[in-house]
Short mmCIF file of C-alpha atoms in Angstrom, two decimals:
data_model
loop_
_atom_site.label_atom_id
_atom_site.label_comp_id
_atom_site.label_asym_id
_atom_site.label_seq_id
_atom_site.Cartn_x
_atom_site.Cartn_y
_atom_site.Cartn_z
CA UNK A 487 10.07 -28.19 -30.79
CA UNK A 488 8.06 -26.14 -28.06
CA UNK A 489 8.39 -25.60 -24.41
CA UNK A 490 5.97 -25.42 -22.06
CA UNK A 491 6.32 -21.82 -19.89
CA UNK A 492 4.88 -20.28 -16.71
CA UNK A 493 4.73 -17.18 -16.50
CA UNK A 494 4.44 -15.74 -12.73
CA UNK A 495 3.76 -12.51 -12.27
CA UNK A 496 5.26 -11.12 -8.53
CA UNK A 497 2.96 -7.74 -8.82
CA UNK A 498 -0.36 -9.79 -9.23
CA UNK A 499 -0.05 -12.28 -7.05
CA UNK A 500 -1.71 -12.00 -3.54
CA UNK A 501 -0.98 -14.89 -1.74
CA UNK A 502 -4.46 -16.21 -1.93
CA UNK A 503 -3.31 -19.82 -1.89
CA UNK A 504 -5.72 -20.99 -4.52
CA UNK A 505 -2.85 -22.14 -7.09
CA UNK A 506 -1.66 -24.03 -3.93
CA UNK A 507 -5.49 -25.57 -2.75
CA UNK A 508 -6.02 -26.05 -6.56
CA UNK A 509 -2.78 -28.20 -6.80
CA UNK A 510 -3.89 -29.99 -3.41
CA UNK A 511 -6.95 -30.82 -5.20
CA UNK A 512 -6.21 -32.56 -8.25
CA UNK A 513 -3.30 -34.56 -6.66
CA UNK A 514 -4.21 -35.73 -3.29
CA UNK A 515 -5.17 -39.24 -2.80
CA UNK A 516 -5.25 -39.18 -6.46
CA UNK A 517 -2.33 -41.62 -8.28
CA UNK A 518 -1.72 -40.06 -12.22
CA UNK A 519 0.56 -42.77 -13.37
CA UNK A 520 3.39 -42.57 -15.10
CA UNK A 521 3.53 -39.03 -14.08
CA UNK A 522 3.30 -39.33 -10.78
CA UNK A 523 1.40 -40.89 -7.49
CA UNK A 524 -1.29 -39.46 -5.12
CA UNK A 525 0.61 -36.15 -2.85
CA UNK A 526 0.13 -36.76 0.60
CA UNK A 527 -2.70 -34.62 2.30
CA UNK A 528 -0.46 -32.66 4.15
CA UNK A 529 2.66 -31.37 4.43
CA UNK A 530 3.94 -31.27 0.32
CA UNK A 531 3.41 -27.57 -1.46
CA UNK A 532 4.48 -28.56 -4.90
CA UNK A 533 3.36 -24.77 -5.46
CA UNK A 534 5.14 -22.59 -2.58
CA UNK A 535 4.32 -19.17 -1.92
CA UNK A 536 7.74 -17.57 -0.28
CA UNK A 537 6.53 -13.99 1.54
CA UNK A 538 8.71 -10.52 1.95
CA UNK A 539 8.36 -7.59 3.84
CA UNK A 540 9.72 -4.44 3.43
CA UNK A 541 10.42 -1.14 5.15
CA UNK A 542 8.86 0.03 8.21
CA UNK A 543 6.01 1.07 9.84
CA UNK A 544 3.73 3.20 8.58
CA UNK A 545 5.13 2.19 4.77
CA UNK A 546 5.47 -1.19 4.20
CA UNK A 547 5.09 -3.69 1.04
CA UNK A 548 4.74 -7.34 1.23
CA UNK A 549 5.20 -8.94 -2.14
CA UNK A 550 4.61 -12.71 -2.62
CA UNK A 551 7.20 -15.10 -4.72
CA UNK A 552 4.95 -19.07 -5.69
CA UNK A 553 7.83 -21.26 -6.50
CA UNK A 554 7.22 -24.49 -7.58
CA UNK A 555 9.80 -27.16 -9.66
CA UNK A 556 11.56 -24.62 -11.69
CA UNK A 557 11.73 -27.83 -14.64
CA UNK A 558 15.38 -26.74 -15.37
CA UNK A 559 17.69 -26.84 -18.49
CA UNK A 560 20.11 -28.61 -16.98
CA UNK A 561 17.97 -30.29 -13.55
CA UNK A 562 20.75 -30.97 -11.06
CA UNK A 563 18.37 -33.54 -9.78
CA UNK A 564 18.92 -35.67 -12.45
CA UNK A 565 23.14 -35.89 -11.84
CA UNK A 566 22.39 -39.24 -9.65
CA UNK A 567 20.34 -40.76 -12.16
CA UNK A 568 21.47 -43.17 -13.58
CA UNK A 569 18.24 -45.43 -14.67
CA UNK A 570 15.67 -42.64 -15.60
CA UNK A 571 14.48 -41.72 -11.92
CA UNK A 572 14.02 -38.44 -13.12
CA UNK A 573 13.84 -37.12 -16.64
CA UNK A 574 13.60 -34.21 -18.46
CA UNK A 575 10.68 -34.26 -21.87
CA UNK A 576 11.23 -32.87 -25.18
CA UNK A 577 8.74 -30.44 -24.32
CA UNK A 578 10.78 -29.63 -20.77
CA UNK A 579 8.64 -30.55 -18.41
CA UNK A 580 10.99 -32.58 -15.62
CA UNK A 581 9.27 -35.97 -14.33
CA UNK A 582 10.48 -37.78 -11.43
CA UNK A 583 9.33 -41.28 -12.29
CA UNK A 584 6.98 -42.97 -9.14
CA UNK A 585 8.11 -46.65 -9.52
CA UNK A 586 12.46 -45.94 -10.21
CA UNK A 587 12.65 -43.59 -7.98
CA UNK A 588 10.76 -45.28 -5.15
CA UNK A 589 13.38 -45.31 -2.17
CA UNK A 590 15.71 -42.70 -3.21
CA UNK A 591 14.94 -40.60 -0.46
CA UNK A 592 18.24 -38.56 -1.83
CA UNK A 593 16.74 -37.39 -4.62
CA UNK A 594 14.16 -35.23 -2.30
CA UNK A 595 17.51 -33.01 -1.02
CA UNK A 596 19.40 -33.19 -4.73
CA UNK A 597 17.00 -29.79 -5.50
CA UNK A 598 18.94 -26.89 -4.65
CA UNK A 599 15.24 -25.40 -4.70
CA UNK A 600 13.81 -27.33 -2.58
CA UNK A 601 11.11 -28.32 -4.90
CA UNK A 602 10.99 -32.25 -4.81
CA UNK A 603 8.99 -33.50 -1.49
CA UNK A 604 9.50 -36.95 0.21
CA UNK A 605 6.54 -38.63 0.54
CA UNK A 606 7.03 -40.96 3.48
CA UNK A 607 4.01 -42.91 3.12
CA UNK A 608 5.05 -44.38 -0.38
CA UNK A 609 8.66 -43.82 -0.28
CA UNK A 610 8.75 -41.73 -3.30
CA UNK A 611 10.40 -38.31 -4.13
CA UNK A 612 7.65 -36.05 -5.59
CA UNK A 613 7.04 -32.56 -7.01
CA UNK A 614 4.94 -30.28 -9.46
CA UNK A 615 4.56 -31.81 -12.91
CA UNK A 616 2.61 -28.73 -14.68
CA UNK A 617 -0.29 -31.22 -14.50
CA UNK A 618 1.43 -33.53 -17.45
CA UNK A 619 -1.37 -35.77 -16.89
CA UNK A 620 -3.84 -32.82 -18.26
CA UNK A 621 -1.79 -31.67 -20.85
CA UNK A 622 -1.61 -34.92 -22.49
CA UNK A 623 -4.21 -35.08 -22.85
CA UNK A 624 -5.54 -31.92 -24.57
CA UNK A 625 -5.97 -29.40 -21.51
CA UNK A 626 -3.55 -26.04 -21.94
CA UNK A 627 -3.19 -25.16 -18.25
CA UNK A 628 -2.42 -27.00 -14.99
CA UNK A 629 -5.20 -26.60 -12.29
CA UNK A 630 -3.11 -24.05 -10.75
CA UNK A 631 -2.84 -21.70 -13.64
CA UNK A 632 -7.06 -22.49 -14.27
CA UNK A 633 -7.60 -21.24 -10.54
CA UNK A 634 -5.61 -17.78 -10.53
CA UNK A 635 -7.95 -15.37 -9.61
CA UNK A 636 -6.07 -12.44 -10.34
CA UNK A 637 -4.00 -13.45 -13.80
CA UNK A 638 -0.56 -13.94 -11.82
CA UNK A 639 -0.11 -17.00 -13.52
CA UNK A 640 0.09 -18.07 -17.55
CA UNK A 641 0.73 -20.70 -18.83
CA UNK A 642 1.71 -21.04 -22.50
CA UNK A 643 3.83 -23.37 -25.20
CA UNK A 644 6.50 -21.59 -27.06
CA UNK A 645 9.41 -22.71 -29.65
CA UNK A 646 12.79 -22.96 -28.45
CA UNK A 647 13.66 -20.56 -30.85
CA UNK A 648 11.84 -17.51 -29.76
CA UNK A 649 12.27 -18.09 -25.82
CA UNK A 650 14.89 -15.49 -25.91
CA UNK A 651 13.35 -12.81 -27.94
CA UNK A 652 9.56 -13.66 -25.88
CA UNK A 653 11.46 -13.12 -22.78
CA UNK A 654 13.03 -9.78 -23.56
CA UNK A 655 9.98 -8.61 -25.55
CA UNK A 656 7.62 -9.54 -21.89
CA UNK A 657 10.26 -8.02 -19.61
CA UNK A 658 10.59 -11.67 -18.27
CA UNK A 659 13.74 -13.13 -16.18
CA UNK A 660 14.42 -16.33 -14.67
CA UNK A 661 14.09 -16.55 -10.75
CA UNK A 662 18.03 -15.68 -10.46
CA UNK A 663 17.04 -11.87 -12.20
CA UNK A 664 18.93 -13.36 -15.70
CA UNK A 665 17.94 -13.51 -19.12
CA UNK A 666 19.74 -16.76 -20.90
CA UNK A 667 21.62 -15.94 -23.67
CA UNK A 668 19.39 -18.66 -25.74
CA UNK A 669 16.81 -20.10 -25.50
CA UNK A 670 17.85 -23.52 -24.63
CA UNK A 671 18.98 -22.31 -21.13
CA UNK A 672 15.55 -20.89 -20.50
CA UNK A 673 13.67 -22.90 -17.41
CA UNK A 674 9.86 -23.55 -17.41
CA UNK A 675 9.18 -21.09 -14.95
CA UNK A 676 9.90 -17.17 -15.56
CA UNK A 677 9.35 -14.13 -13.94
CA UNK A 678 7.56 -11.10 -14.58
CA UNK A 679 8.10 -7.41 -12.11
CA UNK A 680 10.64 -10.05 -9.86
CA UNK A 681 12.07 -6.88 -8.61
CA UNK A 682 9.25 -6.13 -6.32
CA UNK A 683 10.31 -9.14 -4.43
CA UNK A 684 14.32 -9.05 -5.33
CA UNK A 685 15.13 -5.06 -5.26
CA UNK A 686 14.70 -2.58 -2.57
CA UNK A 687 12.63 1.10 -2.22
CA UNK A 688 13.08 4.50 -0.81
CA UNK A 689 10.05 6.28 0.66
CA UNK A 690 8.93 9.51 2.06
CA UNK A 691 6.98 12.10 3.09
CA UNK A 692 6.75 15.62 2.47
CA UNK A 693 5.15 18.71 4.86
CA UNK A 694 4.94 21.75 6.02
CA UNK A 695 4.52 23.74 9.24
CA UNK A 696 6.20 21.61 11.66
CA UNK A 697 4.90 23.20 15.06
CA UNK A 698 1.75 25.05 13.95
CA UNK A 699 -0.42 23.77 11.35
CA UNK A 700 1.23 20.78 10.09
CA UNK A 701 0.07 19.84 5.94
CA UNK A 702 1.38 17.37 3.22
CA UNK A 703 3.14 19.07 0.11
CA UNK A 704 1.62 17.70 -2.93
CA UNK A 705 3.76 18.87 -6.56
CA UNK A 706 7.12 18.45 -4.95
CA UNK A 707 9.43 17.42 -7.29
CA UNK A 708 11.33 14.68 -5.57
CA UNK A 709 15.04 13.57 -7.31
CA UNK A 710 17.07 10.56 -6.44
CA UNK A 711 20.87 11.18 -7.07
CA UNK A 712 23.70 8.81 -6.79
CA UNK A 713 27.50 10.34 -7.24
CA UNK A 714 25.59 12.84 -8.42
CA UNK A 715 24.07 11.18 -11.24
CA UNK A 716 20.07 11.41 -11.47
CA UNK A 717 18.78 7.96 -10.93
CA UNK A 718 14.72 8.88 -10.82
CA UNK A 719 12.52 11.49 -10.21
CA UNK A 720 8.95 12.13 -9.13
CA UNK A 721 6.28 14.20 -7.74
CA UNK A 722 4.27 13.95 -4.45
CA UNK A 723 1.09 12.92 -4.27
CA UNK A 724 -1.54 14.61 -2.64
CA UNK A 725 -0.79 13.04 0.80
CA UNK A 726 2.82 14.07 -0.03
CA UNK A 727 4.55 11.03 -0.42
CA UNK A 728 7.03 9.28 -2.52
CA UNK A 729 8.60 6.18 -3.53
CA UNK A 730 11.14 5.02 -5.40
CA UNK A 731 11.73 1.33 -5.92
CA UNK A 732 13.59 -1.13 -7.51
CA UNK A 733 17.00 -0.07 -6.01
CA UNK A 734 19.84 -2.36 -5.20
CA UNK A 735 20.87 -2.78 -1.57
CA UNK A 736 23.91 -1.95 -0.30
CA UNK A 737 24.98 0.35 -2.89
CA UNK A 738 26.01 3.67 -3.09
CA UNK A 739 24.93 6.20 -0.81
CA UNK A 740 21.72 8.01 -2.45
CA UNK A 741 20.91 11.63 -2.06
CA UNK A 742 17.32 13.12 -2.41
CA UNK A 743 17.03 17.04 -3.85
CA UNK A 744 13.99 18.60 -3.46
CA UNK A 745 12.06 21.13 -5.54
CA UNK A 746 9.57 23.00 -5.34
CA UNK A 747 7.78 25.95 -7.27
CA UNK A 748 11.22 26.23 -8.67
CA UNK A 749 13.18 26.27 -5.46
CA UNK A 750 15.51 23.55 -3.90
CA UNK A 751 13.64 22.84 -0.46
CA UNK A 752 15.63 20.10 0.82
CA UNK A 753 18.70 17.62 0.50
CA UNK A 754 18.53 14.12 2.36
CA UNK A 755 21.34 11.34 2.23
CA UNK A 756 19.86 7.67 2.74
CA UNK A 757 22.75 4.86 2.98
CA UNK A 758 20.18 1.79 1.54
CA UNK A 759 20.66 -1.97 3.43
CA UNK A 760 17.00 -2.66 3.28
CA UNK A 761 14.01 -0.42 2.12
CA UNK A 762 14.06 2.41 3.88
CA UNK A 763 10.94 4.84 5.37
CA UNK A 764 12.49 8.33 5.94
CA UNK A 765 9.57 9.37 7.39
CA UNK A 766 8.51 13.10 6.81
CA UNK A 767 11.07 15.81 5.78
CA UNK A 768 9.89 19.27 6.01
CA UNK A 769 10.00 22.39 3.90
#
C-alpha cells in the first residue's frame, strides 16, 4: 500500500498565493461529491500561508510556512466520530464526509491545526482533500501542487514501507521538526529546510576605519563558539557580512572569534531569544 505525500519546501516558497487562488479555483461554487461540497467564496484557506519575520532592520528574513490539512496518522478529528463523518483512506488522504457531517459544527474546532473550516452557508465542516476528486481519477497532483511557480510544492505516492528511509534520505520532517520512527506515523504533509521558519540566525557585519574612511572586511574568518565548542564557521563576503542560521533560541550564550590574515581581531558574546543583527563590529 502507498501514501500519498506533499512535500513543502519552506526555502522556495514565496508567498505568491497561487497554491491558495489555485485551490479557490477548483473548489468554489463547485460541489465534488463524495469528497466534498462547493468552499465558500470567501473566507476558507484550505491552503494557509502562515508568515515570519526575523531580526532587525537592516537584516531581516521573512520565510513563509502553507499549511493545509496535515491528513494525519492518527486525525484527532476523527475521536467524535462515531458514524464515518470523517475518515481516513487506505491511501491516507483524510475525508470529512459532506452529507454525515452536515451540522457538526464541532468538528470545525476538533483540529488542533486549525485546518477544517465551517462553512455556514451549508452547515458543513470542510477542508483540503489533496484534490481526491482528481486523483481518482487519474491526475497525480492537486491544482495546488500544478500551480507552484517556483517547485515549493511536490506531490508524490510512496509505500508505507520506505516513508522512513525517503524522509531521512530528502532531509524531510514533519511540521513538529520530527522524523517518525516508521513509516506508519508519517502524515501526508512533510517538510523540507523547516528550519528557516522554526530556528533562529546570527548576523553581522564586519569594517574597518571607524572615524576616517570607514570599509567592509571581506575574508574574515568568522567562528561561532558555544562553551567553547565550535558550532560554525564562515567567511565575509565582500560587503563584509555574515550569517549563521539555524540556531535554537534561548540557548546557550554564543561567542563569535574573529580572524583575520591569521590574527584574532575580535570576540563578541550574543545571548540568542530571537535572531539577532549585531550590526557592524570593527577591526
Amino acid at each position: 500500500m502507498a501514501k500519498w505525500i506533499m512535500t513543502i519546501d519552506i526555502e522556495k516558497c514565496e508567498n505568491c498565493n497561487n497554491c491558495f487562488l489555485a485551490c479557490k479555483d477548483e473548489h468554489y461554487d463547485n460541489d465534488w461529491q463524495p469528497y466534498t461540497l462547493a468552499q465558500p467564496r470567501h473566507g476558507h484557506r484550505w491552503m494557509n500561508i502562515h508568515r515570519r519575520e526575523q531580526g532587525q532592520f537592516p537584516c531581516i528574513s521573512v520565510a513563509y510556512m502553507p499549511r493545509p490539512c496535515f491528513h494525519c496518522p492518527d486525525p484527532p478529528c476523527m475521536s467524535g466520530c462515531s458514524k464515518g463523518e470523517i475518515y481516513k483512506r487506505p491511501d491516507g488522504i483524510v475525508v470529512v464526509d459532506p452529507e454525515k457531517s452536515r451540522g457538526r459544527k464541532d468538528l470545525a474546532a476538533a483540529c488542533p491545526h486549525g485546518a477544517i473550516w465551517w462553512n455556514e452557508e451549508n452547515q458543513t465542516p470542510q477542508k483540503c482533500t489533496f484534490c481526491a476528486h482528481l486523483l481518482d481519477n487519474g491526475w497525480q497532483q492537486p491544482r495546488c501542487v500544478q500551480a507552484c511557480p517556483t517547485g515549493a510544492l511536490t506531490f508524490q505516492k510512496i509505500p508505507h514501507e520506505s516513508l522512513g528511509e525517503y524522509m531521512r534520505s530528502q532531509g524531510l520532517v514533519t511540521a513538529d521538526g520530527s522524523v517518525p520512527p516508521s513509516g506508519s506515523r508519517v502524515p501526508g504533509i512533510l517538510y523540507k529546510n523547516l528550519d528557516l521558519y522554526n530556528k533562529f540566525f546570527i548576523a553581522g557585519s564586519v569594517a574597518t576605519g571607524k572615524g576616517a574612511v570607514e570599509e567592509c572586511v571581506e575574508g574574515v574568518r568568522v567562528e561561532l563558539l558555544q562553551k567553547e565548542n565550535l558550532v560554525a564557521r564562515q567567511t565575509t563576503d565582500a560587503f563584509g557580512d555574515f550569517r549563521f542560521p539555524g540556531l535554537s533560541r534561548n540557548s546557550s550564550p554564543f561567542e563569535l572569534r574573529l580572524h583575520f590574515r591569521g590574527n584574532e581581531v575580535g570576540r563578541e558574546k550574543v545571548a540568542l531569544t530571537t535572531s539577532t543583527f549585531i550590526g557592524t563590529l570593527w577591526i
